[in-house]
Amino acid sequence: MIIDELVQKIKLTGNPSVVGLDTSPEYLPNYEKICDDKTAVAESMIEFNARIIDKIKGIVPAVKVQIAYYEACGVLGMAVFAKTLRFAKNSGMIVIADAKRNDIGATARQYASAFSSGDFDSDFVTVNGYLGTDGIKPFLGDENKGIFALVKTSNPSGGELQDLRLENGLAVYEQMARLVRGWGRESVGKCGYSNVGAVVGATYPEQARQLRQLMPNTFFLVPGYGAQGGGAEGAVAGFDRAGGGGIVNSSRGIICAYKQDKYKGMSYADAAYAAAVDMREDLAAAIAHK
Amino acid sequence: MIIDELVQKIKLTGNPSVVGLDTSPEYLPNYEKICDDKTAVAESMIEFNARIIDKIKGIVPAVKVQIAYYEACGVLGMAVFAKTLRFAKNSGMIVIADAKRNDIGATARQYASAFSSGDFDSDFVTVNGYLGTDGIKPFLGDENKGIFALVKTSNPSGGELQDLRLENGLAVYEQMARLVRGWGRESVGKCGYSNVGAVVGATYPEQARQLRQLMPNTFFLVPGYGAQGGGAEGAVAGFDRAGGGGIVNSSRGIICAYKQDKYKGMSYADAAYAAAVDMREDLAAAIAHK
């Protein structure tokens, strides 16, 4: 079970965090010099990601690669996406493709195929369950692959639909949580969690605590820590009593750490490493105080 | 306004339909011969799409290119996707990228950029509004670009979440419809419809009729006709009194028509043309009987 591998790596590193490689070309220190040369930009993006991965791979269990940043660079960007996934995998990290895919069954089968083999092969892919079970089923069944389905997102307007109350008394996001729980029933690993995880934002700790009750076997991918305004306490609100059950993402907070005063003078890779260590300590303190 | 261009093209062709280029390699007549050669497969995919586009461009206003089928072929597939979009655009067709993108604001900006310029430049892109307004806003503002947001999808389990009743009396899909209506308020064209359209499946005609009332200025992209089981009557159920306000998609029903007994002996491009003519007549009859 891939979820067991993820949980094992979190234990080995003592670090329930994932670094988001949302590598916008503008984040490259040399961007202004090369911005007119698309090939040079693509090469710089893969070098940037590779150096950060090389630096953090011993202390961070996983990377989350946000496909949008690569898609915005066209076909060349998609090649960088593919190379980044492969480099991270070959570096021993767990790889999450953040793509929030969603479609009807026949099309979902294509997406599942895209992320389970070939250029975009990943351990986990994020999905959106608005289309219900037949859009999710194609992603299930291979115990070496997992998904994280959106439940309660970290953004300010996530609640416009997700927080509305249904006639049955549940909020829409809770109903989604029930669906996600059901999708994961067949793939619970030795660690007690399922290959079907949930995205639960760090910015809504109250809901995260409640979702932990509702989905006891569902592992949480927690966005919203750091740049999006969520603190460590909120980020681990949905963790279980043993301090597990989730992994917290930080993207710009790590890969753009070199721009922060705190890490001034460091290379981007060294700054990313230092920021990852700081994040690990921040999360550990929050878990200890839970 | 891009919606005015789409409506104009529908009038010119007398055909409110869109051909879905969901080009799975297996649909290629020569697939078995070339399946071990990824470059040959990619070249055959673009040739297949180009020949169909060349044939139908005079009688079909738009193509919908489902990105999943290309993503499943990796980076080479994404290059075919880009070439297909460009070929269709250069052939004078309206181009819809079916990608159902959804993310938080900063990431949605990357997606919006991906589909509004560069390799994946399209007239419209499909989106999923589960994350609310801040995930949609980045797609708005350019009057030459539009979106279709999922409201009521055509698949069997779409209702698991979408059909649930909220405390306010609306179904979830109706609440989504309200959001979509709001997102489109600023971009209503001369035709009376907005650049922000809605995906409303042909398989749920009752809901489509009701959504037409709820969203009088929202243009419908209607999947589910043909291979998915929706008939012409269901497909035009959400059309307005003048027989406009929507465009009906058929994918396999057109691009795989050459496999049907009805079009036996024809080349795939000729069969696609014949099937597109048949679909136009089918829709026209259904509109006349409305």
XYZ file of C-alpha atoms in Angstrom:
580
model
C 0.000 0.000 0.000
C 1.380 3.369 -1.028
C -0.091 5.018 2.067
C 2.066 2.734 4.230
C 5.129 3.894 2.333
C 4.197 7.530 2.891
C 3.567 6.988 6.609
C 6.852 5.081 6.887
C 8.774 7.926 5.248
C 7.154 10.447 7.559
C 8.327 8.374 10.530
C 11.855 8.030 9.149
C 12.235 11.775 8.648
C 10.195 12.707 11.717
C 8.569 15.222 9.452
C 4.886 15.214 8.413
C 5.460 17.785 5.706
C 5.535 17.933 1.931
C 7.317 20.524 -0.160
C 5.218 22.000 -2.940
C 7.218 22.489 -6.117
C 4.978 25.233 -7.500
C 7.870 26.442 -9.563
C 6.794 29.598 -11.326
C 9.545 30.800 -13.677
C 9.502 34.078 -11.776
C 10.811 32.256 -8.728
C 14.063 31.448 -10.538
C 16.852 33.712 -9.255
C 18.128 34.176 -12.820
C 14.688 34.667 -14.407
C 15.170 38.222 -15.631
C 18.296 37.249 -17.524
C 16.705 34.292 -19.333
C 13.021 35.164 -19.579
C 13.051 35.536 -23.368
C 14.495 32.065 -23.902
C 11.866 29.407 -23.208
C 14.314 26.535 -23.402
C 16.642 28.219 -20.921
C 13.686 28.831 -18.595
C 12.664 25.168 -18.798
C 16.219 24.036 -18.085
C 16.467 26.422 -15.160
C 13.168 25.140 -13.741
C 14.342 21.539 -13.714
C 17.706 22.552 -12.230
C 15.936 24.581 -9.532
C 13.666 21.655 -8.618
C 16.493 19.124 -8.746
C 18.780 21.133 -6.473
C 16.003 21.629 -3.940
C 15.085 17.928 -4.039
C 18.743 16.939 -3.609
C 18.998 19.142 -0.565
C 15.751 18.222 1.206
C 15.335 14.545 0.325
C 16.834 13.333 3.597
C 14.560 15.395 5.834
C 11.315 15.737 3.851
C 9.292 12.638 2.904
C 7.408 13.928 -0.131
C 7.033 16.558 -2.806
C 3.788 17.874 -4.261
C 4.211 19.083 -7.817
C 1.506 21.549 -8.859
C 0.926 20.893 -12.546
C -0.600 24.333 -13.246
C 2.794 26.059 -12.998
C 4.219 23.720 -15.632
C 1.155 23.764 -17.884
C 1.445 27.556 -17.983
C 4.813 27.009 -19.715
C 3.275 24.870 -22.461
C 4.692 21.629 -23.816
C 8.198 22.490 -22.604
C 6.760 23.032 -19.135
C 5.068 19.635 -19.251
C 8.446 18.072 -19.990
C 9.834 19.844 -16.907
C 6.874 18.475 -14.911
C 7.679 14.932 -16.105
C 11.389 15.307 -15.328
C 10.640 16.718 -11.878
C 8.357 13.798 -11.010
C 11.012 11.331 -12.144
C 13.856 13.107 -10.353
C 11.911 13.192 -7.087
C 10.966 9.518 -7.400
C 14.535 8.504 -8.200
C 15.624 10.516 -5.159
C 13.484 8.264 -2.982
C 10.737 10.761 -2.274
C 6.989 10.136 -2.383
C 5.551 12.061 -5.322
C 2.161 13.772 -5.290
C 0.921 15.204 -8.599
C -1.364 18.087 -7.694
C -3.749 18.107 -10.658
C -7.247 18.036 -9.091
C -8.502 15.894 -11.965
C -12.203 15.215 -12.418
C -14.314 13.823 -15.235
C -16.798 11.111 -16.236
C -15.719 7.460 -16.029
C -14.276 6.979 -19.527
C -12.232 10.163 -19.243
C -11.215 9.538 -15.637
C -9.698 6.266 -16.868
C -7.436 8.313 -19.145
C -6.401 10.573 -16.276
C -5.752 7.583 -14.039
C -3.589 6.108 -16.759
C -1.751 9.420 -17.229
C -0.699 9.538 -13.571
C -0.028 5.850 -12.968
C 2.537 5.159 -15.699
C 4.598 6.895 -18.337
C 5.843 10.474 -18.207
C 3.551 11.651 -15.413
C 3.802 8.572 -13.184
C 3.184 9.638 -9.575
C 2.464 7.936 -6.263
C -0.569 10.081 -5.526
C -2.702 12.431 -7.598
C -5.182 14.971 -6.258
C -8.778 14.721 -7.538
C -12.081 16.598 -7.270
C -15.139 14.452 -6.478
C -17.899 16.758 -7.765
C -18.816 14.107 -10.375
C -19.239 11.327 -7.811
C -18.097 7.723 -7.678
C -17.794 6.808 -11.351
C -15.280 9.621 -11.857
C -13.148 8.348 -8.952
C -13.258 4.565 -9.371
C -10.711 4.487 -12.232
C -8.105 5.850 -9.798
C -8.643 3.009 -7.336
C -7.629 -0.634 -7.472
C -3.832 -0.340 -7.741
C -2.445 -0.569 -4.221
C 0.726 1.239 -5.297
C -1.224 4.359 -6.234
C -3.287 6.732 -4.127
C -5.390 9.851 -4.400
C -6.199 12.885 -2.298
C -9.744 14.126 -2.921
C -10.756 17.707 -2.208
C -12.958 17.936 0.863
C -12.415 21.312 2.537
C -10.123 23.582 0.576
C -7.859 26.238 2.077
C -8.912 29.231 -0.034
C -11.134 32.090 1.218
C -14.136 31.306 -1.011
C -13.963 27.534 -0.618
C -16.971 27.780 1.671
C -19.307 29.289 -0.926
C -20.383 25.784 -1.868
C -18.518 23.548 0.581
C -19.918 25.086 3.774
C -23.581 25.123 2.773
C -25.811 22.977 4.925
C -27.710 20.105 3.332
C -31.194 18.976 4.314
C -29.630 15.932 5.993
C -27.841 18.261 8.413
C -24.362 17.848 6.944
C -22.373 20.571 5.241
C -21.491 19.877 1.601
C -17.846 19.257 2.562
C -18.972 16.716 5.180
C -21.037 14.935 2.560
C -17.961 14.910 0.333
C -16.038 13.500 3.303
C -18.529 10.638 3.532
C -18.054 9.855 -0.132
C -14.268 9.973 0.245
C -14.427 7.689 3.289
C -16.442 5.209 1.248
C -14.036 5.312 -1.703
C -11.169 4.457 0.635
C -12.738 1.555 2.475
C -11.090 -1.131 0.339
C -7.570 0.252 0.562
C -6.742 0.740 4.239
C -3.090 -0.101 4.855
C -1.266 -1.506 7.867
C -0.837 2.057 9.134
C -4.613 2.319 9.584
C -5.017 4.862 6.805
C -6.350 4.455 3.296
C -4.821 5.056 -0.134
C -7.745 7.456 -0.617
C -6.840 10.608 1.280
C -8.523 13.977 1.640
C -7.437 17.569 1.069
C -8.285 19.526 4.237
C -7.022 23.104 4.452
C -4.880 24.376 7.340
C -6.950 27.540 7.369
C -10.048 25.823 8.799
C -8.857 23.971 11.934
C -12.325 23.608 13.445
C -13.565 21.743 10.385
C -10.363 19.700 10.253
C -10.915 18.428 13.806
C -14.466 17.503 12.956
C -13.370 15.782 9.728
C -10.865 13.688 11.672
C -13.845 12.274 13.628
C -15.860 11.710 10.471
C -13.004 10.063 8.532
C -10.913 8.097 11.029
C -9.102 6.109 8.309
C -8.512 8.983 5.905
C -5.068 10.554 5.620
C -5.106 14.341 5.224
C -3.112 16.413 2.769
C -3.099 19.861 4.358
C -2.512 22.912 2.153
C -2.639 26.493 3.368
C 0.272 26.504 5.849
C 2.640 29.451 5.531
C 2.129 31.703 2.519
C -1.640 31.120 2.583
C -1.851 32.217 6.204
C -2.427 28.958 8.103
C -0.309 28.402 11.230
C 1.162 25.119 12.478
C -1.566 24.688 15.067
C -4.264 24.896 12.414
C -2.278 22.682 10.087
C -2.153 19.784 12.559
C -5.692 20.285 13.872
C -6.885 17.282 11.857
C -4.031 15.009 12.975
C -4.841 11.973 15.120
C -4.039 11.521 18.818
C -0.709 9.911 18.027
C 0.336 12.983 16.026
C -0.119 11.261 12.678
C -2.742 11.040 9.973
C -1.720 14.001 7.891
C 0.967 15.738 5.901
C 1.268 19.517 5.681
C 2.235 21.254 2.467
C 4.324 24.367 2.073
C 5.229 25.642 -1.382
C 6.406 29.236 -1.649
C 7.394 29.158 2.040
C 10.108 26.644 1.146
C 11.055 27.130 -2.490
C 11.073 30.939 -2.221
C 12.630 30.957 1.254
C 15.776 32.497 -0.264
C 13.805 35.721 -0.733
C 13.007 36.000 2.993
C 15.121 38.150 5.288
C 15.426 35.196 7.638
C 17.413 33.173 5.092
C 19.263 36.074 3.495
C 22.554 35.273 1.827
C 21.759 31.595 1.387
C 21.427 29.854 -1.982
C 17.830 28.936 -2.858
C 18.543 25.272 -2.084
C 20.168 26.023 1.265
C 17.353 28.398 2.143
C 14.792 25.717 1.193
C 16.587 23.237 3.443
C 16.708 25.696 6.353
C 13.034 26.576 5.886
C 12.120 22.881 5.752
C 13.954 22.286 9.026
C 12.177 25.267 10.590
C 8.828 23.948 9.344
C 9.552 20.516 10.790
C 10.250 22.090 14.180
C 7.193 24.301 13.942
C 4.959 21.291 13.217
C 6.616 19.158 15.910
C 5.952 21.859 18.497
C 2.333 22.155 17.410
C 1.872 18.376 17.576
C 3.464 18.258 21.041
C 1.022 20.902 22.275
C -2.038 19.173 20.809
C -17.044 38.777 -26.778
C -16.060 35.207 -27.538
C -19.598 33.981 -26.821
C -20.870 36.193 -29.672
C -18.372 34.553 -32.010
C -19.553 31.101 -30.962
C -23.220 32.001 -31.405
C -22.426 33.568 -34.786
C -20.673 30.416 -35.971
C -23.574 28.268 -34.826
C -25.894 30.446 -36.921
C -23.621 30.301 -39.958
C -23.439 26.507 -39.872
C -27.013 26.035 -38.676
C -25.528 23.544 -36.277
C -25.485 23.873 -32.469
C -23.023 21.041 -32.070
C -19.401 20.551 -31.125
C -17.201 17.635 -32.059
C -15.242 16.159 -29.185
C -11.729 15.212 -30.200
C -11.285 12.614 -27.440
C -8.684 10.930 -29.562
C -7.626 7.781 -27.797
C -4.771 6.107 -29.700
C -6.965 3.010 -29.903
C -9.349 4.926 -32.152
C -6.676 5.228 -34.849
C -7.421 2.788 -37.675
C -3.716 1.909 -37.908
C -3.165 1.649 -34.142
C -2.233 -2.021 -33.969
C 0.496 -1.545 -36.532
C 2.133 1.405 -34.780
C 1.308 0.904 -31.095
C 4.920 0.215 -30.083
C 6.172 3.462 -31.594
C 5.134 6.429 -29.473
C 6.262 9.012 -32.010
C 4.293 7.310 -34.788
C 1.231 7.200 -32.521
C 1.561 10.921 -31.770
C 1.937 11.724 -35.479
C -1.077 9.589 -36.310
C -3.157 11.318 -33.637
C -2.481 14.761 -35.068
C -3.141 13.518 -38.606
C -6.412 11.911 -37.471
C -7.558 15.121 -35.781
C -6.424 17.337 -38.674
C -8.241 15.278 -41.299
C -11.449 15.290 -39.285
C -11.179 19.042 -38.666
C -10.531 19.678 -42.375
C -13.630 17.723 -43.263
C -16.083 19.118 -40.699
C -14.940 22.736 -40.363
C -17.567 24.033 -42.792
C -20.519 22.424 -41.040
C -19.493 22.277 -37.359
C -18.772 25.482 -35.430
C -16.503 24.153 -32.692
C -14.313 21.378 -31.392
C -13.907 20.297 -27.783
C -10.522 18.762 -27.133
C -10.489 16.532 -24.050
C -7.036 16.931 -22.549
C -7.135 13.627 -20.620
C -6.677 11.572 -23.788
C -3.528 13.520 -24.638
C -2.173 13.635 -21.096
C -2.411 9.829 -21.035
C 0.186 9.872 -23.855
C 2.659 11.924 -21.807
C 4.690 14.877 -23.064
C 4.345 13.735 -26.691
C 0.576 13.650 -26.190
C 0.612 17.183 -24.820
C 2.382 18.305 -27.997
C -0.424 16.657 -30.015
C -2.942 18.486 -27.832
C -1.209 21.813 -28.576
C -1.035 21.108 -32.309
C -4.687 20.075 -32.398
C -5.794 23.287 -30.683
C -3.749 25.360 -33.134
C -4.925 23.443 -36.188
C -8.578 23.839 -35.202
C -8.121 27.553 -34.509
C -6.324 28.094 -37.819
C -9.189 26.245 -39.509
C -11.584 28.887 -38.224
C -13.238 26.767 -35.565
C -14.049 27.771 -31.992
C -11.804 25.786 -29.667
C -12.906 24.461 -26.279
C -10.209 22.900 -24.075
C -11.980 20.372 -21.884
C -9.774 20.358 -18.807
C -12.166 20.934 -15.879
C -9.505 22.949 -14.066
C -9.963 23.987 -10.462
C -7.661 25.364 -7.784
C -7.050 28.221 -5.363
C -6.582 31.729 -6.765
C -2.790 31.793 -7.246
C -2.871 28.431 -9.011
C -5.987 29.229 -11.009
C -4.060 32.201 -12.402
C -1.512 29.756 -13.784
C -4.239 27.641 -15.375
C -5.890 30.722 -16.848
C -2.562 31.728 -18.320
C -1.989 28.203 -19.682
C -5.246 28.267 -21.658
C -5.238 31.898 -22.785
C -1.879 32.079 -24.554
C 0.992 29.924 -25.672
C 0.811 26.256 -26.607
C -2.590 25.571 -25.061
C -4.324 28.767 -26.172
C -8.084 28.096 -26.452
C -11.264 30.133 -26.790
C -12.979 28.391 -23.899
C -11.816 26.113 -21.103
C -14.024 23.977 -18.878
C -13.698 24.515 -15.109
C -15.018 23.034 -11.857
C -16.344 25.541 -9.312
C -16.084 23.448 -6.120
C -13.533 25.974 -4.756
C -15.793 28.978 -5.274
C -15.229 32.440 -6.697
C -11.527 33.002 -6.088
C -10.696 29.907 -8.141
C -12.791 31.176 -11.054
C -11.995 34.898 -11.153
C -8.584 34.476 -12.834
C -10.393 33.041 -15.874
C -12.595 36.123 -16.248
C -11.784 39.590 -17.503
C -10.562 38.888 -21.043
C -13.564 39.250 -23.331
C -11.906 37.034 -25.941
C -11.855 34.078 -23.561
C -14.676 32.126 -21.961
C -15.293 29.236 -19.593
C -17.862 26.486 -19.131
C -18.309 25.591 -15.468
C -19.642 22.195 -14.384
C -23.193 22.467 -13.102
C -25.031 19.196 -13.783
C -22.787 16.536 -15.273
C -23.942 13.779 -17.632
C -22.515 10.758 -15.801
C -24.583 8.262 -13.763
C -23.141 9.173 -10.348
C -23.087 12.927 -10.938
C -26.091 13.193 -8.645
C -24.350 11.752 -5.579
C -23.353 15.258 -4.583
C -24.984 17.468 -7.221
C -28.576 16.363 -6.600
C -28.570 16.650 -2.825
C -30.983 19.202 -1.455
C -29.651 22.131 0.578
C -31.362 23.709 3.561
C -32.232 26.687 1.353
C -34.349 24.389 -0.821
C -31.993 24.303 -3.800
C -30.130 21.244 -5.026
C -26.336 21.537 -4.946
C -26.246 21.835 -8.752
C -28.771 24.692 -8.596
C -26.603 26.462 -6.046
C -23.659 25.976 -8.395
C -25.854 27.397 -11.163
C -26.421 30.518 -9.074
C -22.684 30.948 -8.592
C -22.083 30.464 -12.325
C -24.788 32.970 -13.182
C -23.106 35.495 -10.915
C -19.652 34.884 -12.406
C -21.063 35.624 -15.858
C -22.906 38.811 -15.085
C -20.150 41.127 -16.325
C -19.580 39.401 -19.646
C -22.948 39.116 -21.394
C -22.502 39.620 -25.127
C -24.772 41.061 -27.819
C -26.258 37.591 -28.267
C -27.707 37.768 -24.750
C -25.411 35.065 -23.393
C -22.342 35.330 -21.208
C -18.725 34.284 -21.688
C -19.286 32.175 -18.559
C -21.214 29.112 -19.695
C -22.358 25.981 -17.886
C -21.909 22.261 -18.478
C -25.386 20.669 -18.359
C -25.648 17.001 -19.339
C -27.992 15.741 -22.067
C -28.912 12.832 -19.817
C -30.895 14.986 -17.371
C -33.406 16.956 -19.512
C -35.723 17.824 -16.625
C -32.911 19.532 -14.754
C -31.725 21.221 -17.964
C -35.143 22.838 -18.492
C -35.144 24.070 -14.939
C -31.582 25.376 -15.238
C -32.577 27.338 -18.348
C -35.072 29.240 -16.152
C -32.505 29.737 -13.412
C -29.734 30.898 -15.760
C -31.350 32.821 -18.610
C -28.053 34.376 -19.775
C -25.907 31.278 -19.458
C -24.911 29.327 -22.551
C -24.937 25.550 -22.106
C -22.294 23.084 -23.188
C -24.185 19.788 -23.342
C -22.252 16.503 -23.055
C -23.843 13.072 -22.978
C -25.472 12.960 -26.431
C -24.839 9.764 -28.387
C -22.342 7.334 -26.910
C -23.309 8.302 -23.350
C -26.974 7.559 -24.039
C -28.573 10.997 -24.274
C -30.997 11.583 -27.178
C -31.438 14.779 -29.191
C -34.586 15.725 -27.300
C -32.755 15.570 -23.982
C -29.778 17.370 -25.445
C -31.801 20.436 -26.456
C -34.038 20.428 -23.379
C -32.099 23.363 -21.946
C -32.185 25.398 -25.159
C -34.117 28.671 -25.220
C -37.405 29.356 -27.023
C -35.610 30.522 -30.132
C -33.756 27.203 -30.349
C -30.477 28.671 -29.156
C -28.522 28.948 -25.926
C -26.588 25.733 -26.114
C -24.153 23.570 -27.996
C -24.281 19.778 -27.919
C -21.134 17.673 -27.837
C -20.537 14.327 -29.476
C -17.130 12.694 -29.303
C -16.948 8.970 -30.057
C -20.221 9.227 -32.020
C -18.378 11.363 -34.592
C -14.691 10.493 -34.475
C -15.369 6.743 -34.261
C -18.307 6.818 -36.697
C -16.190 4.852 -39.169
C -16.614 1.821 -36.899
C -20.414 1.944 -37.110
C -22.321 -0.225 -39.596
C -24.147 2.869 -40.760
C -20.990 4.448 -42.156
C -19.276 1.245 -43.250
C -16.735 1.550 -46.029
C -16.126 5.250 -45.457
C -12.786 6.708 -44.356
C -12.784 7.954 -40.738
C -12.930 11.563 -41.933
C -15.821 10.918 -44.343
C -17.652 8.938 -41.670
C -17.108 11.779 -39.183
C -18.529 14.240 -41.709
C -21.573 12.037 -42.413
C -22.178 11.506 -38.685
C -21.870 15.263 -38.069
C -24.485 15.925 -40.772
C -26.769 13.294 -39.230
C -26.317 14.849 -35.798
C -27.133 18.303 -37.157
C -30.379 16.951 -38.617
C -31.178 15.062 -35.431
C -30.733 18.221 -33.336
C -32.657 20.384 -35.828
C -35.623 17.995 -35.683
C -35.546 17.999 -31.876
C -35.398 21.805 -31.795
C -38.308 22.031 -34.268
C -40.434 19.788 -32.031
C -39.618 21.706 -28.859
